[in-house]
Amino acid sequence: AYQREGDAGKSVSAELDWATRQLTLTTSTQRSQLPLPDGTQDRLSAMYQFMFLTLKGASSLNFAMTNGSKLDNYHYAIGDTQKLNTPAGSFDCRYLDSQAKPGEHRTELWLATRHHNLPCRMIVTDPRGEQLTQVLSSLKIVP
């Protein structure tokens, strides 16, 4: 569920029912059901799925993701390992790029290969060219 503070009309939710293989999407104006594809992620869990993937040797990554109001298929091209410097330190990262078409959001990810594909940097570019950048600022590993 995504709840918008101050604007409840923009709140949405997704129910993933694996037993019946149904995805129920609910917005302020409608409720719909869709078939639930294997491996579907919600927007938040998608960033955590990378730790369970072996990306070495892979050239692409595909999965279905819902944001609560729709279901989309996501495709990432997997690039070479790059050195990334962040406030949390320097990391060897696998680079992923959604390779957006004109008019689509583009997402670029840098995943730390020695830290279970932890996202170290993410850049989301909207169709107007405006960007949201998130960078890992600290990392504390407790055994």
Short mmCIF file of C-alpha atoms in Angstrom, two decimals:
data_model
loop_
_atom_site.label_atom_id
_atom_site.label_comp_id
_atom_site.label_asym_id
_atom_site.label_seq_id
_atom_site.Cartn_x
_atom_site.Cartn_y
_atom_site.Cartn_z
CA ALA A 1 0.00 0.00 0.00
CA TYR A 2 1.17 3.52 -0.82
CA GLN A 3 -0.46 6.21 1.26
CA ARG A 4 -0.10 9.85 0.30
CA GLU A 5 -0.05 12.23 3.23
CA GLY A 6 -2.45 15.09 2.61
CA ASP A 7 -3.91 13.52 -0.54
CA ALA A 8 -5.70 10.27 0.26
CA GLY A 9 -7.15 10.25 -3.28
CA LYS A 10 -3.70 9.28 -4.61
CA SER A 11 -3.29 6.30 -2.27
CA VAL A 12 -3.10 2.89 -3.96
CA SER A 13 -2.65 -0.73 -2.94
CA ALA A 14 -1.75 -4.04 -4.51
CA GLU A 15 -2.68 -7.46 -3.13
CA LEU A 16 -0.53 -10.29 -4.47
CA ASP A 17 -2.42 -13.56 -3.89
CA TRP A 18 0.01 -16.32 -4.86
CA ALA A 19 -2.45 -19.12 -3.99
CA THR A 20 -4.97 -17.93 -6.59
CA ARG A 21 -2.34 -16.23 -8.80
CA GLN A 22 -4.35 -12.99 -8.77
CA LEU A 23 -3.17 -9.40 -8.45
CA THR A 24 -5.76 -6.99 -7.08
CA LEU A 25 -5.07 -3.29 -7.71
CA THR A 26 -7.03 -0.69 -5.75
CA THR A 27 -7.07 3.06 -6.29
CA SER A 28 -9.48 5.69 -4.98
CA THR A 29 -11.65 5.24 -8.08
CA GLN A 30 -11.38 1.57 -9.08
CA ARG A 31 -10.53 -1.99 -8.11
CA SER A 32 -9.30 -4.46 -10.72
CA GLN A 33 -7.92 -8.00 -10.84
CA LEU A 34 -5.18 -9.28 -13.12
CA PRO A 35 -3.34 -12.57 -13.51
CA LEU A 36 -0.25 -12.56 -11.25
CA PRO A 37 2.93 -13.34 -13.25
CA ASP A 38 5.69 -15.42 -11.63
CA GLY A 39 8.23 -13.33 -9.76
CA THR A 40 6.13 -10.16 -9.62
CA GLN A 41 7.56 -7.56 -7.24
CA ASP A 42 6.06 -4.52 -5.60
CA ARG A 43 7.92 -1.23 -5.86
CA LEU A 44 9.63 -1.54 -2.46
CA SER A 45 10.61 -5.22 -2.61
CA ALA A 46 12.11 -4.79 -6.09
CA MET A 47 15.16 -3.05 -4.62
CA TYR A 48 15.71 -5.97 -2.22
CA GLN A 49 15.39 -8.73 -4.82
CA PHE A 50 18.85 -8.01 -6.19
CA MET A 51 20.55 -9.64 -3.19
CA PHE A 52 19.08 -13.01 -4.23
CA LEU A 53 20.22 -12.81 -7.85
CA THR A 54 23.41 -13.94 -9.52
CA LEU A 55 24.06 -11.28 -12.12
CA LYS A 56 27.57 -12.33 -13.10
CA GLY A 57 27.53 -13.42 -16.73
CA ALA A 58 23.94 -12.25 -17.26
CA SER A 59 23.25 -9.61 -19.91
CA SER A 60 19.71 -8.66 -18.86
CA LEU A 61 17.17 -8.86 -16.06
CA ASN A 62 13.39 -8.96 -16.58
CA PHE A 63 10.59 -8.98 -14.01
CA ALA A 64 7.04 -7.76 -13.47
CA MET A 65 6.46 -4.98 -10.92
CA THR A 66 3.37 -3.26 -9.59
CA ASN A 67 3.12 0.20 -8.10
CA GLY A 68 -0.41 -0.43 -6.82
CA SER A 69 -2.20 1.14 -9.77
CA LYS A 70 -0.72 -0.88 -12.65
CA LEU A 71 1.47 -3.84 -13.55
CA ASP A 72 4.51 -3.25 -15.76
CA ASN A 73 7.30 -5.39 -17.14
CA TYR A 74 10.75 -4.09 -16.32
CA HIS A 75 13.85 -4.77 -18.36
CA TYR A 76 17.38 -3.92 -17.32
CA ALA A 77 20.52 -4.31 -19.41
CA ILE A 78 23.33 -5.52 -17.18
CA GLY A 79 26.65 -3.81 -17.82
CA ASP A 80 30.19 -4.39 -16.68
CA THR A 81 31.47 -3.98 -13.16
CA GLN A 82 32.45 -0.39 -12.35
CA LYS A 83 34.23 1.23 -9.41
CA LEU A 84 31.82 3.58 -7.62
CA ASN A 85 32.87 6.08 -4.97
CA THR A 86 30.18 7.03 -2.44
CA PRO A 87 30.19 8.74 0.96
CA ALA A 88 30.04 5.17 2.39
CA GLY A 89 33.23 4.14 0.57
CA SER A 90 34.37 2.70 -2.73
CA PHE A 91 32.53 -0.30 -4.19
CA ASP A 92 32.84 -2.60 -7.18
CA CYS A 93 29.34 -2.36 -8.67
CA ARG A 94 27.38 -4.05 -11.40
CA TYR A 95 25.65 -1.40 -13.53
CA LEU A 96 22.01 -1.88 -14.60
CA ASP A 97 20.15 0.40 -17.02
CA SER A 98 16.45 0.24 -17.87
CA GLN A 99 17.24 1.62 -21.35
CA ALA A 100 14.09 3.69 -21.46
CA LYS A 101 12.51 4.76 -24.70
CA PRO A 102 11.69 8.46 -25.27
CA GLY A 103 8.84 9.51 -22.98
CA GLU A 104 9.58 6.81 -20.35
CA HIS A 105 11.28 6.95 -16.97
CA ARG A 106 14.87 5.67 -17.02
CA THR A 107 16.37 3.91 -14.01
CA GLU A 108 20.07 3.33 -13.52
CA LEU A 109 21.36 1.17 -10.66
CA TRP A 110 24.80 0.41 -9.27
CA LEU A 111 24.81 -2.80 -7.16
CA ALA A 112 27.76 -3.65 -4.88
CA THR A 113 28.99 -7.07 -6.04
CA ARG A 114 30.80 -7.87 -2.77
CA HIS A 115 27.86 -6.81 -0.61
CA HIS A 116 25.05 -9.03 -1.95
CA ASN A 117 24.11 -6.58 -4.73
CA LEU A 118 23.29 -3.81 -2.28
CA PRO A 119 22.09 -0.77 -4.26
CA CYS A 120 24.80 1.91 -3.81
CA ARG A 121 23.44 4.44 -6.27
CA MET A 122 20.19 4.88 -8.16
CA ILE A 123 19.28 7.55 -10.67
CA VAL A 124 15.71 7.87 -11.93
CA THR A 125 15.30 10.26 -14.86
CA ASP A 126 11.77 11.31 -15.80
CA PRO A 127 10.66 12.02 -19.39
CA ARG A 128 11.39 15.76 -18.92
CA GLY A 129 14.99 15.01 -17.92
CA GLU A 130 14.54 15.75 -14.22
CA GLN A 131 16.47 13.35 -11.98
CA LEU A 132 16.13 11.78 -8.56
CA THR A 133 19.46 10.45 -7.28
CA GLN A 134 19.95 8.26 -4.23
CA VAL A 135 23.48 7.42 -3.03
CA LEU A 136 24.57 5.14 -0.20
CA SER A 137 25.84 7.45 2.54
CA SER A 138 26.83 4.92 5.20
CA LEU A 139 27.12 1.18 5.62
CA LYS A 140 27.51 -0.68 8.90
CA ILE A 141 27.81 -4.45 8.75
CA VAL A 142 27.18 -6.29 12.02
CA PRO A 143 27.93 -10.03 11.98
#
